[in-house]
Tab-separated table of C-alpha atoms and ligand atoms in Angstrom:
chain	number	residue	atom	x	y	z
A	273	MET	CA	134.098	75.722	193.164
A	274	ALA	CA	133.037	72.267	193.302
A	275	THR	CA	129.780	71.384	192.023
A	276	SER	CA	127.361	70.035	194.676
A	277	PRO	CA	126.321	66.385	194.342
A	278	VAL	CA	122.879	66.792	195.431
A	279	VAL	CA	120.336	64.576	193.312
A	280	PRO	CA	119.096	67.334	190.909
A	281	ASP	CA	115.310	67.540	190.460
A	282	LYS	CA	115.672	67.966	186.780
A	283	ARG	CA	118.203	66.304	183.734
A	284	PRO	CA	121.717	67.416	184.301
A	285	GLN	CA	122.816	69.477	181.805
A	286	GLU	CA	125.662	67.308	180.979
A	287	GLU	CA	125.282	64.108	179.087
A	288	LEU	CA	126.175	60.561	180.542
A	289	ASN	CA	127.973	59.703	177.405
A	290	ARG	CA	129.185	56.093	179.034
A	291	ALA	CA	127.835	52.887	180.253
A	292	VAL	CA	126.776	52.640	184.274
A	293	ILE	CA	126.811	49.076	185.281
A	294	PHE	CA	124.908	48.141	189.015
A	295	LEU	CA	126.809	45.368	190.240
A	296	GLY	CA	124.946	43.212	193.707
A	297	PRO	CA	123.145	40.336	194.646
A	298	PRO	CA	119.198	39.753	193.519
A	299	GLY	CA	117.399	42.326	195.583
A	300	ALA	CA	119.578	44.506	196.175
A	301	GLY	CA	118.157	47.573	194.743
A	302	LYS	CA	119.730	47.411	191.238
A	303	GLY	CA	116.472	47.633	189.174
A	304	THR	CA	115.108	50.413	191.763
A	305	GLN	CA	118.547	52.578	191.376
A	306	ALA	CA	119.100	51.947	187.687
A	307	LYS	CA	115.522	53.105	186.504
A	308	LYS	CA	116.042	56.161	188.453
A	309	LEU	CA	119.324	57.095	187.189
A	310	ALA	CA	118.517	56.113	183.688
A	311	ALA	CA	115.310	58.754	183.701
A	312	LYS	CA	117.767	61.418	185.243
A	313	TYR	CA	119.825	61.018	182.060
A	314	SER	CA	117.257	60.374	179.515
A	315	VAL	CA	118.962	57.120	178.503
A	316	PRO	CA	117.806	53.638	178.629
A	317	HIS	CA	117.813	51.132	181.254
A	318	LEU	CA	119.371	48.117	179.499
A	319	SER	CA	118.142	45.173	182.010
A	320	THR	CA	118.905	41.858	181.072
A	321	GLY	CA	116.767	40.277	183.109
A	322	ASP	CA	113.380	42.364	182.048
A	323	MET	CA	114.908	41.575	178.219
A	324	LEU	CA	114.853	37.975	179.028
A	325	ARG	CA	111.527	38.011	180.623
A	326	GLU	CA	110.172	39.696	177.581
A	327	HIS	CA	111.431	36.922	175.478
A	328	VAL	CA	109.806	34.188	177.322
A	329	ALA	CA	106.833	36.098	177.618
A	330	ARG	CA	106.520	36.093	173.864
A	331	GLY	CA	107.281	33.019	173.464
A	332	THR	CA	110.353	33.349	171.129
A	333	PRO	CA	112.927	30.741	170.766
A	334	LEU	CA	115.552	32.130	173.032
A	335	GLY	CA	112.809	32.585	175.608
A	336	VAL	CA	111.666	29.205	175.448
A	337	LYS	CA	115.445	28.189	176.011
A	338	ALA	CA	115.847	30.777	179.118
A	339	LYS	CA	112.590	30.047	180.783
A	340	PRO	CA	113.542	26.926	182.411
A	341	ILE	CA	116.949	28.258	183.607
A	342	MET	CA	115.460	31.455	184.781
A	343	GLU	CA	112.846	29.452	186.766
A	344	ARG	CA	115.650	27.420	188.401
A	345	GLY	CA	117.483	30.624	189.529
A	346	GLU	CA	120.340	29.531	187.354
A	347	LEU	CA	122.191	32.163	184.460
A	348	VAL	CA	121.260	31.794	180.981
A	349	SER	CA	124.280	31.198	178.766
A	350	ASP	CA	126.891	33.885	178.232
A	351	SER	CA	125.912	33.424	174.203
A	352	LEU	CA	122.252	34.120	174.447
A	353	VAL	CA	122.862	37.314	176.794
A	354	LEU	CA	125.552	38.829	174.917
A	355	LYS	CA	123.803	38.370	171.690
A	356	ILE	CA	120.927	40.314	173.094
A	357	VAL	CA	123.171	43.159	174.587
A	358	ALA	CA	124.904	43.395	171.688
A	359	GLU	CA	122.071	44.287	169.331
A	360	ARG	CA	120.408	46.450	172.026
A	361	ILE	CA	123.400	48.944	172.378
A	362	GLU	CA	123.496	49.359	168.381
A	363	ARG	CA	119.916	51.408	169.009
A	364	PRO	CA	120.470	54.862	168.371
A	365	ASP	CA	118.638	55.862	171.377
A	366	CYS	CA	122.216	54.279	173.268
A	367	SER	CA	124.218	57.033	171.513
A	368	HIS	CA	124.604	59.322	174.964
A	369	GLY	CA	125.231	56.162	177.189
A	370	PHE	CA	123.162	53.750	179.002
A	371	VAL	CA	122.334	51.566	182.419
A	372	PHE	CA	123.083	48.480	182.787
A	373	ASP	CA	121.032	46.217	185.501
A	374	GLY	CA	121.959	42.483	185.627
A	375	PHE	CA	124.516	42.897	183.293
A	376	PRO	CA	127.311	41.480	183.006
A	377	ARG	CA	126.789	38.812	185.545
A	378	THR	CA	129.798	36.694	184.513
A	379	VAL	CA	133.677	37.625	184.026
A	380	ALA	CA	133.055	36.555	179.910
A	381	GLN	CA	130.231	38.744	179.968
A	382	ALA	CA	132.163	41.548	181.297
A	383	GLN	CA	135.473	41.079	179.133
A	384	TYR	CA	132.988	40.918	175.811
A	385	LEU	CA	131.367	44.218	177.454
A	386	GLY	CA	134.689	46.000	177.757
A	387	GLU	CA	135.200	44.986	173.974
A	388	LEU	CA	132.302	46.326	172.702
A	389	LEU	CA	132.417	49.515	174.598
A	390	LYS	CA	135.513	50.199	173.313
A	391	GLN	CA	134.770	49.224	169.625
A	392	HIS	CA	131.998	51.925	170.073
A	393	GLY	CA	134.313	54.628	171.420
A	394	TYR	CA	132.650	54.907	174.932
A	395	ARG	CA	134.908	55.875	177.940
A	396	ARG	CA	135.518	53.244	180.512
A	397	PRO	CA	132.244	52.610	182.492
A	398	VAL	CA	131.734	53.179	186.152
A	399	VAL	CA	130.431	50.408	188.231
A	400	ILE	CA	128.088	51.012	191.127
A	401	HIS	CA	128.656	48.203	193.455
A	402	LEU	CA	125.426	47.747	195.793
A	403	LEU	CA	126.552	46.170	199.228
A	404	ILE	CA	123.437	44.635	201.237
A	405	ASP	CA	123.214	42.070	203.848
A	406	THR	CA	122.035	38.392	203.101
A	407	ALA	CA	119.295	38.853	206.141
A	408	LEU	CA	117.525	41.876	204.361
A	409	ILE	CA	117.843	40.207	200.698
A	410	LEU	CA	115.220	37.586	201.531
A	411	ARG	CA	112.403	40.559	202.211
A	412	ARG	CA	113.135	42.276	199.677
A	413	ILE	CA	112.999	39.888	197.102
A	414	THR	CA	109.965	38.035	198.339
A	415	GLY	CA	107.890	40.914	198.956
A	416	ARG	CA	108.863	42.501	195.829
A	417	ARG	CA	105.971	43.270	193.254
A	418	THR	CA	106.333	44.658	189.881
A	419	CYS	CA	103.924	46.732	187.584
A	420	LYS	CA	102.920	44.722	184.611
A	421	MET	CA	102.309	47.921	182.853
A	422	GLY	CA	105.028	50.109	183.723
A	423	GLY	CA	107.724	48.389	185.060
A	424	GLU	CA	107.620	50.027	188.536
A	425	ILE	CA	109.084	47.968	191.391
A	426	TYR	CA	107.023	47.804	194.508
A	427	ASN	CA	107.749	46.086	198.275
A	428	LEU	CA	105.141	45.012	200.238
A	429	PHE	CA	107.147	45.310	203.361
A	430	GLU	CA	109.236	48.200	202.520
A	431	ARG	CA	107.303	50.331	199.961
A	432	PRO	CA	103.853	49.030	199.499
A	433	PRO	CA	101.125	50.598	196.884
A	434	LYS	CA	98.684	52.764	197.928
A	435	VAL	CA	96.286	50.396	196.911
A	436	GLU	CA	96.670	46.427	197.189
A	437	GLY	CA	97.917	44.801	193.837
A	438	ARG	CA	97.714	47.992	192.078
A	439	CYS	CA	100.302	50.686	190.700
A	440	ASP	CA	100.383	54.169	192.006
A	441	ASP	CA	101.522	55.740	188.639
A	442	ASP	CA	98.971	53.707	186.316
A	443	GLY	CA	96.990	51.361	188.077
A	444	GLY	CA	98.528	48.648	186.215
A	445	GLU	CA	98.409	45.015	187.984
A	446	LEU	CA	101.198	44.052	190.099
A	447	TRP	CA	102.538	40.862	189.589
A	448	GLN	CA	105.312	38.592	191.446
A	449	ARG	CA	108.151	37.098	189.242
A	450	PRO	CA	108.305	33.520	189.729
A	451	ASP	CA	111.486	33.238	190.414
A	452	ASP	CA	111.027	35.490	193.471
A	453	ARG	CA	109.757	32.536	195.289
A	454	GLU	CA	111.601	31.793	198.545
A	455	GLU	CA	112.646	28.263	197.078
A	456	ILE	CA	114.475	29.728	194.325
A	457	VAL	CA	116.325	32.691	196.371
A	458	GLY	CA	118.933	30.088	197.564
A	459	PRO	CA	119.758	28.905	194.126
A	460	ARG	CA	120.041	32.718	192.904
A	461	LEU	CA	122.218	33.426	195.509
A	462	ARG	CA	124.494	30.641	194.859
A	463	ALA	CA	124.826	31.412	191.050
A	464	TYR	CA	125.656	35.399	192.155
A	465	GLU	CA	128.448	34.008	194.652
A	466	LYS	CA	130.017	31.601	192.423
A	467	GLN	CA	129.570	33.232	189.129
A	468	THR	CA	128.854	36.878	189.399
A	469	GLU	CA	130.966	37.866	192.809
A	470	PRO	CA	134.236	37.546	190.919
A	471	LEU	CA	133.317	40.778	189.043
A	472	VAL	CA	133.947	42.800	192.229
A	473	ALA	CA	137.434	41.936	192.120
A	474	TYR	CA	137.781	42.172	188.294
A	475	TYR	CA	136.227	45.616	188.305
A	476	ARG	CA	138.347	46.849	191.314
A	477	ARG	CA	141.568	45.797	189.810
A	478	LEU	CA	140.517	47.908	186.705
A	479	GLY	CA	139.650	50.954	189.427
A	480	LEU	CA	135.860	50.994	188.243
A	481	LEU	CA	134.290	49.575	191.073
A	482	HIS	CA	132.815	51.940	193.642
A	483	ASP	CA	131.194	50.926	196.773
A	484	VAL	CA	127.628	51.619	197.882
A	485	ASP	CA	125.763	50.701	201.228
A	486	ALA	CA	122.311	49.515	199.669
A	487	SER	CA	120.521	48.783	203.120
A	488	LYS	CA	120.022	52.345	203.646
A	489	SER	CA	116.642	54.130	202.279
A	490	VAL	CA	115.778	54.190	198.235
A	491	GLU	CA	116.340	57.787	198.724
A	492	GLU	CA	119.554	57.551	200.867
A	493	VAL	CA	121.069	54.921	198.247
A	494	GLU	CA	119.998	57.068	195.746
A	495	GLN	CA	122.156	60.316	197.139
A	496	GLN	CA	125.047	57.801	197.473
A	497	ILE	CA	124.795	56.778	193.901
A	498	TRP	CA	125.076	60.470	192.348
A	499	ARG	CA	127.879	61.430	194.927
A	500	THR	CA	129.802	58.660	193.389
A	501	LEU	CA	128.892	59.110	189.981
A	502	HIS	CA	129.991	62.646	190.299
A	503	GLN	CA	133.250	61.568	192.042
A	504	ALA	CA	134.029	59.184	189.085
A	505	ARG	CA	133.375	61.157	186.324
A	506	GLY	CA	136.164	63.505	187.756
A	507	LYS	CA	138.638	60.312	188.230
A	508	HIS	CA	137.902	57.705	184.934
B	102	ADP	P1	117.459	44.063	192.042
B	102	ADP	O1	117.297	44.447	190.901
B	102	ADP	O2	118.713	44.221	192.198
B	102	ADP	O3	116.973	42.554	192.075
B	102	ADP	P2	115.277	45.573	192.992
B	102	ADP	O4	115.537	47.239	192.450
B	102	ADP	O5	114.203	45.094	191.897
B	102	ADP	O6	116.711	44.595	193.189
B	102	ADP	O7	114.878	45.650	194.494
B	102	ADP	C1	114.439	44.717	195.315
B	102	ADP	C2	113.017	45.003	196.113
B	102	ADP	O8	113.488	45.764	197.033
B	102	ADP	C3	112.105	45.761	195.522
B	102	ADP	O9	111.095	44.936	195.966
B	102	ADP	C4	112.421	47.128	195.836
B	102	ADP	O10	110.941	47.874	195.943
B	102	ADP	C5	112.918	47.080	196.906
B	102	ADP	N1	113.729	47.849	197.607
B	102	ADP	C6	114.801	48.412	196.590
B	102	ADP	N2	115.694	49.652	197.196
B	102	ADP	C7	115.162	49.445	198.367
B	102	ADP	C8	115.829	50.096	199.285
B	102	ADP	N3	116.517	50.953	199.206
B	102	ADP	N4	115.006	50.164	200.566
B	102	ADP	C9	114.368	49.457	201.009
B	102	ADP	N5	113.345	48.472	199.717
B	102	ADP	C10	114.019	48.570	198.601
B	103	AMP	P1	117.391	39.865	187.217
B	103	AMP	O1	115.935	39.966	186.665
B	103	AMP	O2	118.414	40.696	186.761
B	103	AMP	O3	117.201	39.460	188.608
B	103	AMP	O4	117.325	38.422	186.345
B	103	AMP	C1	116.534	37.329	186.308
B	103	AMP	C2	117.036	36.015	185.592
B	103	AMP	O5	117.576	36.183	184.249
B	103	AMP	C3	118.562	35.445	186.012
B	103	AMP	O6	118.431	34.676	187.700
B	103	AMP	C4	119.186	34.860	185.036
B	103	AMP	O7	118.612	33.352	184.956
B	103	AMP	C5	118.719	35.645	184.484
B	103	AMP	N1	119.356	36.871	183.789
B	103	AMP	C6	119.594	38.245	183.718
B	103	AMP	N2	120.439	38.730	183.143
B	103	AMP	C7	121.538	37.775	183.049
B	103	AMP	C8	122.979	37.617	182.900
B	103	AMP	N3	123.535	38.885	182.617
B	103	AMP	N4	123.638	36.860	182.469
B	103	AMP	C9	122.843	35.631	182.510
B	103	AMP	N5	121.406	35.297	183.035
B	103	AMP	C10	120.912	36.620	183.240
């Protein structure tokens, strides 16, 4: 009998043991869903955006280089991002798989990742492609607020916190990313269309891409992702 694809309340018994990649435009819900999936499997949520913002906040040489590029809504160089990712997946907490959010973002990054996963003996990744109308994106991006302490993601229009400016979970201050201002959304979407969207065809050709309608509620999208992952694991 087929196993039920309903999102389980607790950690599934099987390990993830592979990379899951969230692909989609800014604001599609990659971070929201990647966090949930990673928590479910107790594997790391690897957001290159978060890692870069941490470098910026700490003022490391890498952060100093990345800051103006991120503020303009452009992509930082492949070499910078690949260095961070290659180091990160070497850590022992990645041994049972991991969930990428915002990586890869160029064909060169995807090719490098493919090699890296092979070298480490992982199976082929599952790529979840979040589809969303441009009209919804602006609302999601300009309304986004993130907890400074735990990183929980809110939306002033769709998922507001109970107390204005404070995280429901830990009371942390909610923060707006500088690149979430309306005037930076255009450049970010153009970067997505030009540099990242070709990955849709790239992964589809490899048979690894799975489309999910990201315009639905967080819970419905989570359910669709769960079902998709369940089916994909049986196939590749
Ligand atoms: P991404 O990582 O793709 O840029 P996020 O996960 O940060 O996107 O989500 C962008 C914004 O949209 C956040 O404010 C988040 O709370 C909100 N959001 C995410 N998924 C949904 C959804 N399914 N319905 C409504 N709002 C959502
Ligand atoms: P995100 O948090 O994923 O929206 O990313 C924020 C910003 O970080 C992007 O607009 C880029 O400037 C940079 N960034 C994050 N991930 C990557 C990546 N994989 N390649 C290049 N730039 C990235």
